[in-house]
Coordinates of C-alpha atoms and ligand atoms in Angstrom, one line a residue:
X180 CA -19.3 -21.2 -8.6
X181 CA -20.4 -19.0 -5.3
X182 CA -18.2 -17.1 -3.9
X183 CA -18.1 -15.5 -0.3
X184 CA -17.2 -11.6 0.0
X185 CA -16.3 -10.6 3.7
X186 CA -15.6 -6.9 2.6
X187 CA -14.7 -5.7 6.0
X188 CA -15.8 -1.8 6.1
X189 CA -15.8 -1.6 2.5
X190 CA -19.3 -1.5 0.4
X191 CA -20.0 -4.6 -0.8
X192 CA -22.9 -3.8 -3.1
X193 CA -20.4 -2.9 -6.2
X194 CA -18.7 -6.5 -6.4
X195 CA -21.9 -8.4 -5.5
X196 CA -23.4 -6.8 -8.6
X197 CA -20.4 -6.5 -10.8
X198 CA -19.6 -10.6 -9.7
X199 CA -22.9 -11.6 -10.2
X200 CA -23.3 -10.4 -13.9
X201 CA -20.8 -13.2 -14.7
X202 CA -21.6 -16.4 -16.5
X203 CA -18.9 -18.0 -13.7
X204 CA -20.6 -16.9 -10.9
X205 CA -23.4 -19.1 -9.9
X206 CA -24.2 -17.1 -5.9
X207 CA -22.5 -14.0 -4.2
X208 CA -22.7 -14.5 -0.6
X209 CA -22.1 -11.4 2.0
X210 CA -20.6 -11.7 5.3
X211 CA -22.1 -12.6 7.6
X212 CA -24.6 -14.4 6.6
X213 CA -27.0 -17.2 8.2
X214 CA -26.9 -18.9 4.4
X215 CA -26.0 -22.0 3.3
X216 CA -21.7 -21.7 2.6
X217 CA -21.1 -25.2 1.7
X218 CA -20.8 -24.8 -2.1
X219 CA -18.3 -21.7 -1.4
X220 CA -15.3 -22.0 -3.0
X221 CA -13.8 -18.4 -3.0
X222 CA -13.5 -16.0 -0.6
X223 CA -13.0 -12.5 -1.2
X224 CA -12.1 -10.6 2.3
X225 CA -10.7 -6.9 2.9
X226 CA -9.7 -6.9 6.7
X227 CA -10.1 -7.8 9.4
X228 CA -10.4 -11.7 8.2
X229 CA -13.6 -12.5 10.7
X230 CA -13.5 -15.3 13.4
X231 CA -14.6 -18.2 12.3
X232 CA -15.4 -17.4 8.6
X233 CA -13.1 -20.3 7.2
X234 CA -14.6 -23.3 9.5
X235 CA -18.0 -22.6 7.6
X236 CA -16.4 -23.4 4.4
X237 CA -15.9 -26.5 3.8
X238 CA -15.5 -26.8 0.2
X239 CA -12.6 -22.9 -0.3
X240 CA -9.9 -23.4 -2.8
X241 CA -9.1 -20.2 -3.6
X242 CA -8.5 -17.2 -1.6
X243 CA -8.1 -13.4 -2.3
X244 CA -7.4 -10.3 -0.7
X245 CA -9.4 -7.7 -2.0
X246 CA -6.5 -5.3 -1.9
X247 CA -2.8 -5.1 -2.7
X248 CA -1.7 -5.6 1.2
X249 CA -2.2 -9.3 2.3
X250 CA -0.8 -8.9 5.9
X251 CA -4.1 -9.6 7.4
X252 CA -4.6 -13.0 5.6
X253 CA -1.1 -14.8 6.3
X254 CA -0.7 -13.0 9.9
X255 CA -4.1 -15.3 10.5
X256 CA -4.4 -18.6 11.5
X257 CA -7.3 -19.4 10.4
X258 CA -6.0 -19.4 6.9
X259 CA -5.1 -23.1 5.6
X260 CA -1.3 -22.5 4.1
X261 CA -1.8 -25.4 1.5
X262 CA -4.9 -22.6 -0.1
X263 CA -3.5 -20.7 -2.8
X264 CA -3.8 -16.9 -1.6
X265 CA -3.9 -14.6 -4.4
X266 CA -4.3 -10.3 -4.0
X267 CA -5.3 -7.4 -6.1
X268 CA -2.5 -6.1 -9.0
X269 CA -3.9 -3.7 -11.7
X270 CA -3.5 -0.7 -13.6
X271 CA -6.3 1.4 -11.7
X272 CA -4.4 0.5 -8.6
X273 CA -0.8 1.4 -9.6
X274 CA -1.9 4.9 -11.3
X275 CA -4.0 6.2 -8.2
X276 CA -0.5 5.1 -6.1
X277 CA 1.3 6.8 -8.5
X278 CA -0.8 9.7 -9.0
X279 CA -0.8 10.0 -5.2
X280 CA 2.4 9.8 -4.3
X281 CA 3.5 12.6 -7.4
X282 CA 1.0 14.9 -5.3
X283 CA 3.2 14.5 -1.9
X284 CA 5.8 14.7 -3.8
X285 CA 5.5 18.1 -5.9
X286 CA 3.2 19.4 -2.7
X287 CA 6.5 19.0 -0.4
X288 CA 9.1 20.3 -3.7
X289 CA 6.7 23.3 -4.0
X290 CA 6.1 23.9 -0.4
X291 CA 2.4 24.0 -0.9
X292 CA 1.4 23.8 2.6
X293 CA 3.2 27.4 3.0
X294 CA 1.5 28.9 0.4
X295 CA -1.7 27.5 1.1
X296 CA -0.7 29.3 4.3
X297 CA 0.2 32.4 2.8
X298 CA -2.8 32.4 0.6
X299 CA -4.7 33.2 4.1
X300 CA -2.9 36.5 4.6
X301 CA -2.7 37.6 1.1
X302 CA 0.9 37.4 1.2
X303 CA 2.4 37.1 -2.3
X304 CA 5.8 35.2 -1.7
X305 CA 7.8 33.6 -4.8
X306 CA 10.9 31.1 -4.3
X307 CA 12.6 28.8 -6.1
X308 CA 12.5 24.9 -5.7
X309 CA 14.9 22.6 -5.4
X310 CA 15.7 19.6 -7.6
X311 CA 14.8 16.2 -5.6
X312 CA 15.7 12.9 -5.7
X313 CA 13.1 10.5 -4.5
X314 CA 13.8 7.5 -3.2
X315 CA 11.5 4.3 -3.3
X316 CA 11.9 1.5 -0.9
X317 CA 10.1 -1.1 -2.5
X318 CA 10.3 -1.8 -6.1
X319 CA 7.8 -3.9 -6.5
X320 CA 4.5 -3.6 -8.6
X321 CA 3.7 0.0 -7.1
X322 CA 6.9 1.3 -6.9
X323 CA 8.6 0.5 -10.1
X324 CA 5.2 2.5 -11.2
X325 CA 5.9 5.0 -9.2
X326 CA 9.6 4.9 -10.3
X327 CA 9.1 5.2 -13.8
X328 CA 6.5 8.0 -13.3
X329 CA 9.1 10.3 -11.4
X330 CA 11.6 9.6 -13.8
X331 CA 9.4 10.6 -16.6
X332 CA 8.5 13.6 -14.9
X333 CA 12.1 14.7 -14.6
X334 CA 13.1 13.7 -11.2
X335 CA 16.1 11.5 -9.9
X336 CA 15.1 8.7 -8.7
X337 CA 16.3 5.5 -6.7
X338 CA 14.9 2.6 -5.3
X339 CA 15.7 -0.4 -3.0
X340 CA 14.1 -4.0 -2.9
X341 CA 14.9 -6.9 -1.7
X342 CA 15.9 -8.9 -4.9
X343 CA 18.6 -6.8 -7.8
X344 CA 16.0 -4.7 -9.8
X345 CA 17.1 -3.2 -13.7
X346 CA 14.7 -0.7 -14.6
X347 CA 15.7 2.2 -17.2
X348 CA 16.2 5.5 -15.4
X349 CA 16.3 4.3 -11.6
X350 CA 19.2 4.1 -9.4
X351 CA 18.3 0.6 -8.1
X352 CA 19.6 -0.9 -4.8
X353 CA 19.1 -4.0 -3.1
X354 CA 20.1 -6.2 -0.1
X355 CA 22.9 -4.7 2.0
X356 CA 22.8 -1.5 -0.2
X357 CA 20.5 0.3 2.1
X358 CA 22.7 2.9 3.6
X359 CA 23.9 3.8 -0.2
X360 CA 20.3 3.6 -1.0
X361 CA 19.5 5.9 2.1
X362 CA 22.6 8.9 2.0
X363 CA 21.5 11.1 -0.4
X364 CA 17.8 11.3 -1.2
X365 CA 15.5 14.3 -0.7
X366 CA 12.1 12.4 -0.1
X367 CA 11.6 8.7 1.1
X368 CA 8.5 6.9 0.0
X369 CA 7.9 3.8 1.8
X370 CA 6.1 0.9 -0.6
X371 CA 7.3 -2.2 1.4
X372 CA 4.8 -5.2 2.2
X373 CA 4.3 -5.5 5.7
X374 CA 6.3 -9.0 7.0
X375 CA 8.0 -9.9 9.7
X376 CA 11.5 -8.8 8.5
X377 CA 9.9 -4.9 7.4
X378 CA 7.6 -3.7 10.8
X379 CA 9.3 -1.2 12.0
X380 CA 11.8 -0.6 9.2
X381 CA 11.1 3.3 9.5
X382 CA 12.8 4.0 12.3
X383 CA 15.3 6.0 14.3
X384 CA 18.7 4.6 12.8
X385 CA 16.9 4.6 9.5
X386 CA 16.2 8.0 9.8
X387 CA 19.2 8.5 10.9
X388 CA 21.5 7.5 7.4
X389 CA 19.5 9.6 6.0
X390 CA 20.4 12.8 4.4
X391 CA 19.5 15.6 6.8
X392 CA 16.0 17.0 6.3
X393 CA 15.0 14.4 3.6
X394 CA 10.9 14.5 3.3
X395 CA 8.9 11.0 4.0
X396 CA 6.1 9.5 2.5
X397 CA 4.8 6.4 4.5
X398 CA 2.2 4.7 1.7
X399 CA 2.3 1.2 2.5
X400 CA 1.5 0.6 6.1
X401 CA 1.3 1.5 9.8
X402 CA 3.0 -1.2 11.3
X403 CA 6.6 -0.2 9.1
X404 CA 6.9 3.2 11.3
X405 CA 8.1 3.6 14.5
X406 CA 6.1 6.4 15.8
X407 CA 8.0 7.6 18.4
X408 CA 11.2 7.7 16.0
X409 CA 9.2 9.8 13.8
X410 CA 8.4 12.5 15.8
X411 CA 12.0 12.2 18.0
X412 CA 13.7 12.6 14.2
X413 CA 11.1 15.7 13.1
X414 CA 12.1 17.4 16.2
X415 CA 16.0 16.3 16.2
X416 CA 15.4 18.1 12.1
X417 CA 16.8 14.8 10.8
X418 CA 13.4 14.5 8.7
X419 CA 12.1 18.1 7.7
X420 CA 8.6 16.2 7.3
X421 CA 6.1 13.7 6.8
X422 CA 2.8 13.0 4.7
X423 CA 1.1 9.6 6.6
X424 CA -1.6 7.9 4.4
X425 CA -1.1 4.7 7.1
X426 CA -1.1 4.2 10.6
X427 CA -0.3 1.0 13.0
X428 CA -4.5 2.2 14.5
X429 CA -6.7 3.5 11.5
X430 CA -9.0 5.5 11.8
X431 CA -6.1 7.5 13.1
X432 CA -7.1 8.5 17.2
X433 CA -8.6 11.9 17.6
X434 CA -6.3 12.1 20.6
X435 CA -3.2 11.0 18.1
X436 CA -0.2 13.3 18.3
X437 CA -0.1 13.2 14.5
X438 CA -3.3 15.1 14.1
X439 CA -1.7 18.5 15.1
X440 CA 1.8 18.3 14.3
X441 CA 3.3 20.7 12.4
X442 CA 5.4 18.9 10.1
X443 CA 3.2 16.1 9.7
X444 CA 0.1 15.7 6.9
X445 CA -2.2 13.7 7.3
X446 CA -4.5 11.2 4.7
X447 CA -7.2 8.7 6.2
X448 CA -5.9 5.6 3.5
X449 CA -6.8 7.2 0.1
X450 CA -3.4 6.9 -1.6
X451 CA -5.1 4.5 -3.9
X452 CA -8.0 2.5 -3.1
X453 CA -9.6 -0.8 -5.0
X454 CA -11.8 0.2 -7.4
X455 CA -14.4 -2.6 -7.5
X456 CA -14.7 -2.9 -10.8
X457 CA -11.2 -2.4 -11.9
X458 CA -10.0 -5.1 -9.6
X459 CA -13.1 -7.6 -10.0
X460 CA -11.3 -8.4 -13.5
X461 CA -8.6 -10.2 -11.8
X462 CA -10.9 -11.9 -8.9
X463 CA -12.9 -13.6 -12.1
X464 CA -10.0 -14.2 -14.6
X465 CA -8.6 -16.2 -11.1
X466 CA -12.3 -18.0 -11.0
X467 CA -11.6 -19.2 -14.8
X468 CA -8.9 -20.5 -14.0
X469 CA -10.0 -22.5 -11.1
X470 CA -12.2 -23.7 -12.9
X471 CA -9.6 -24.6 -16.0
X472 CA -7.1 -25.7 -13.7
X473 CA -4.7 -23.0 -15.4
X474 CA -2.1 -21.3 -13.0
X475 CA -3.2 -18.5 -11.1
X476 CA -2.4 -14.4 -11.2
X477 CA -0.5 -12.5 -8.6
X478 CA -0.4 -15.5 -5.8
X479 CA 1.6 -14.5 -2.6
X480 CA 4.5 -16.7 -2.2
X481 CA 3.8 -17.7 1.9
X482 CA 7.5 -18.6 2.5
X483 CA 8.1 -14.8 1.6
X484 CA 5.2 -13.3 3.5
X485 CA 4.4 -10.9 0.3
Ligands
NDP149 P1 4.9 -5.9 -4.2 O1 4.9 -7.2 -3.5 O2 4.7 -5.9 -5.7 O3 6.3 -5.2 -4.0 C1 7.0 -5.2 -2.8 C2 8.4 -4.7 -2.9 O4 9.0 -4.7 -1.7 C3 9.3 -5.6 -3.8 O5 10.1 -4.8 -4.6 C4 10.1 -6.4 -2.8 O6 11.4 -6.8 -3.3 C5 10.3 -5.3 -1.7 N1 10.6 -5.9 -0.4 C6 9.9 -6.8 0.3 N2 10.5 -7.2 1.4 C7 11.7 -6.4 1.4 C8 12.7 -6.3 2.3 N3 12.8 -7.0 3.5 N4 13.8 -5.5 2.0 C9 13.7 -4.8 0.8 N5 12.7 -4.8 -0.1 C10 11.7 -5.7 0.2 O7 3.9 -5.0 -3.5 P2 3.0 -3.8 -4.1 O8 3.9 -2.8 -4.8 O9 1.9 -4.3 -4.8 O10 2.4 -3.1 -2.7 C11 3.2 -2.6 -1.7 C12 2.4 -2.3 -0.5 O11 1.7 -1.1 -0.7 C13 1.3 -3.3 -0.1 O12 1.8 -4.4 0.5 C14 0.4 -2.4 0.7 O13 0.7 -2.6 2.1 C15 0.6 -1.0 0.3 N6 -0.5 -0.4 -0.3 C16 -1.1 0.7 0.2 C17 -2.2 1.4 -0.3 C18 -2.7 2.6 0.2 O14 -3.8 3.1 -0.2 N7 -2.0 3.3 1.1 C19 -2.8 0.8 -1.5 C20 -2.2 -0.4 -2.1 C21 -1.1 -0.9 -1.5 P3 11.5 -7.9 -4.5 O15 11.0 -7.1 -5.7 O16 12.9 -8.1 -4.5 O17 10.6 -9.0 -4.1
OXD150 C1 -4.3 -2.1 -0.3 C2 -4.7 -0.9 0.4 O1 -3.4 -2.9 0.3 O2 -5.7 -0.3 0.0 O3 -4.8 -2.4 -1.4 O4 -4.1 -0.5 1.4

């Protein structure tokens, strides 16, 4: 079987080697390439998707993101709908999330950033910290990870999806529930997909049933916040603050407003990144079963977007 990897700005040395060791994996093909593609039947691809990459490939069945996010595969044209688009779940992927988001969390409970600060004038200044209550929206493979984590670590948690969720220890609301979902919580961490009923869904009225000076923790993408409603709610003290992993322009602008906030931290997309070889276990249990004609793992249902 060859497969095509259009890695976007992503090294693409680990997964050629790692793909390549495999008895299912006849060629490993980089984009772009001047090479032959006609014997290409899957294509890996981090984004952007490039122009023109699917027209070369005559003979694709199979496609995967080489993340969790699939945005930039079904926002793009060029992908045929009747292909079976599949995208990264695995336990490497969920912990880092996890572990990432615990940080912002316990960063935010413990006011870290102040003493950090007060570290710099040797000022010695103990408080006590309050008990949260994190909400997750989006409890989906992430954040019923991150859910479970926070519970086990001794804080309240809810969440909200968009289908009725039962999972032990987490207040869970769904469909027209959000303002229940939204009244109460300390921090707000945002795991949603990106489609077309979730860009923008951080914005002012959101922000707005919220309970005043509740913490948020934008994980999942760019295109969910409303930047201006951000920083209108920061200053209007509806939010007390922000940690960004995601923006709608990445690498974030040096000229961004963001940068020098005060009550905003910022993290270039590391809350958990694809680790080649973690993930590459799913890409070639999906090639065996291409080949086998068995069902495949962790497809994105198109009608849903996610
Ligand atoms: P999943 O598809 O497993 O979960 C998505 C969750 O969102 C589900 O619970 C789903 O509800 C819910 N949802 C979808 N649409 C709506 C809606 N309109 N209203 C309410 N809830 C909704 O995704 P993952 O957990 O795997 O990943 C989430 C996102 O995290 C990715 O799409 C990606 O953008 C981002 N990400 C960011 C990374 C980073 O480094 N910053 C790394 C990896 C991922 P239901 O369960 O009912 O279907
Ligand atoms: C992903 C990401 O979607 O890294 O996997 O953002």
């Amino acid at each position: 079987m060859e497969i095509l990897i259009s890695a976007g700005n992503w090294p693409p040395q680990p997964w050629v080697e790692g793909l390549s060791k495999s008895d299912l994996v006849d060629k490993v093909h980089v984009w772009p390439t001047e090479q032959n593609l006609e014997q290409v039947q899957v294509l890996l691809v981090w984004k952007p998707l490039p122009k023109g990459v699917v027209d070369k490939l005559p003979n694709l069945r199979f496609i995967s993101s080489m993340g969790a996010g699939v945005e930039h595969l079904l926002g793009d044209p060029q992908i045929p709908l009747d292909l079976p688009v599949a995208r990264i779940v695995d336990d490497r992927l969920k912990g880092d999330m996890t572990n990432f988001v615990m940080m912002g969390v316990v960063m935010h409970q413990r006011d870290m950033l102040q003493v950090l600060s007060n570290q710099k004038m040797s000022k010695w200044e103990r408080h006590h910290y309050p008990k949260l209550k994190v909400g997750i929206l989006g409890l989906g493979q992430l954040g019923s990870h991150l859910g479970k984590a926070l519970v086990n670590a001794g804080f309240e948690v809810s969440g909200y999806s968009r289908s009725q969720k039962q999972i032990e220890g987490i207040d869970a609301f769904h469909g027209d529930q959000l303002a229940e979902f939204l009244s109460d919580l300390d921090v707000l961490v945002n795991l949603l997909p990106v489609t077309e009923h979730t860009v923008g869904f951080l914005n002012y009225n959101l922000f707005s049933q919220l309970k005043q000076g509740c913490y948020l923790i934008n994980v999942a993408r760019g295109a969910h916040l409303n930047e201006a409603d951000l920083i209108k709610a920061l200053e209007e003290q509806l939010l007390s603050g922000a940690l960004l992993d995601v923006f709608k322009e990445e690498p974030l602008p040096s000229n961004h407003p963001f940068w020098s906030h005060p009550k905003i931290t910022i993290t270039p997309h590391i809350a958990s990144v694809t680790t080649p070889s973690s993930a590459m276990k799913l890409v070639l249990e999906n090639c065996r079963r291409l080949q086998s004609g068995e069902p495949f793992l962790h497809l994105v249902d198109l009608s849903r977007g996610y």
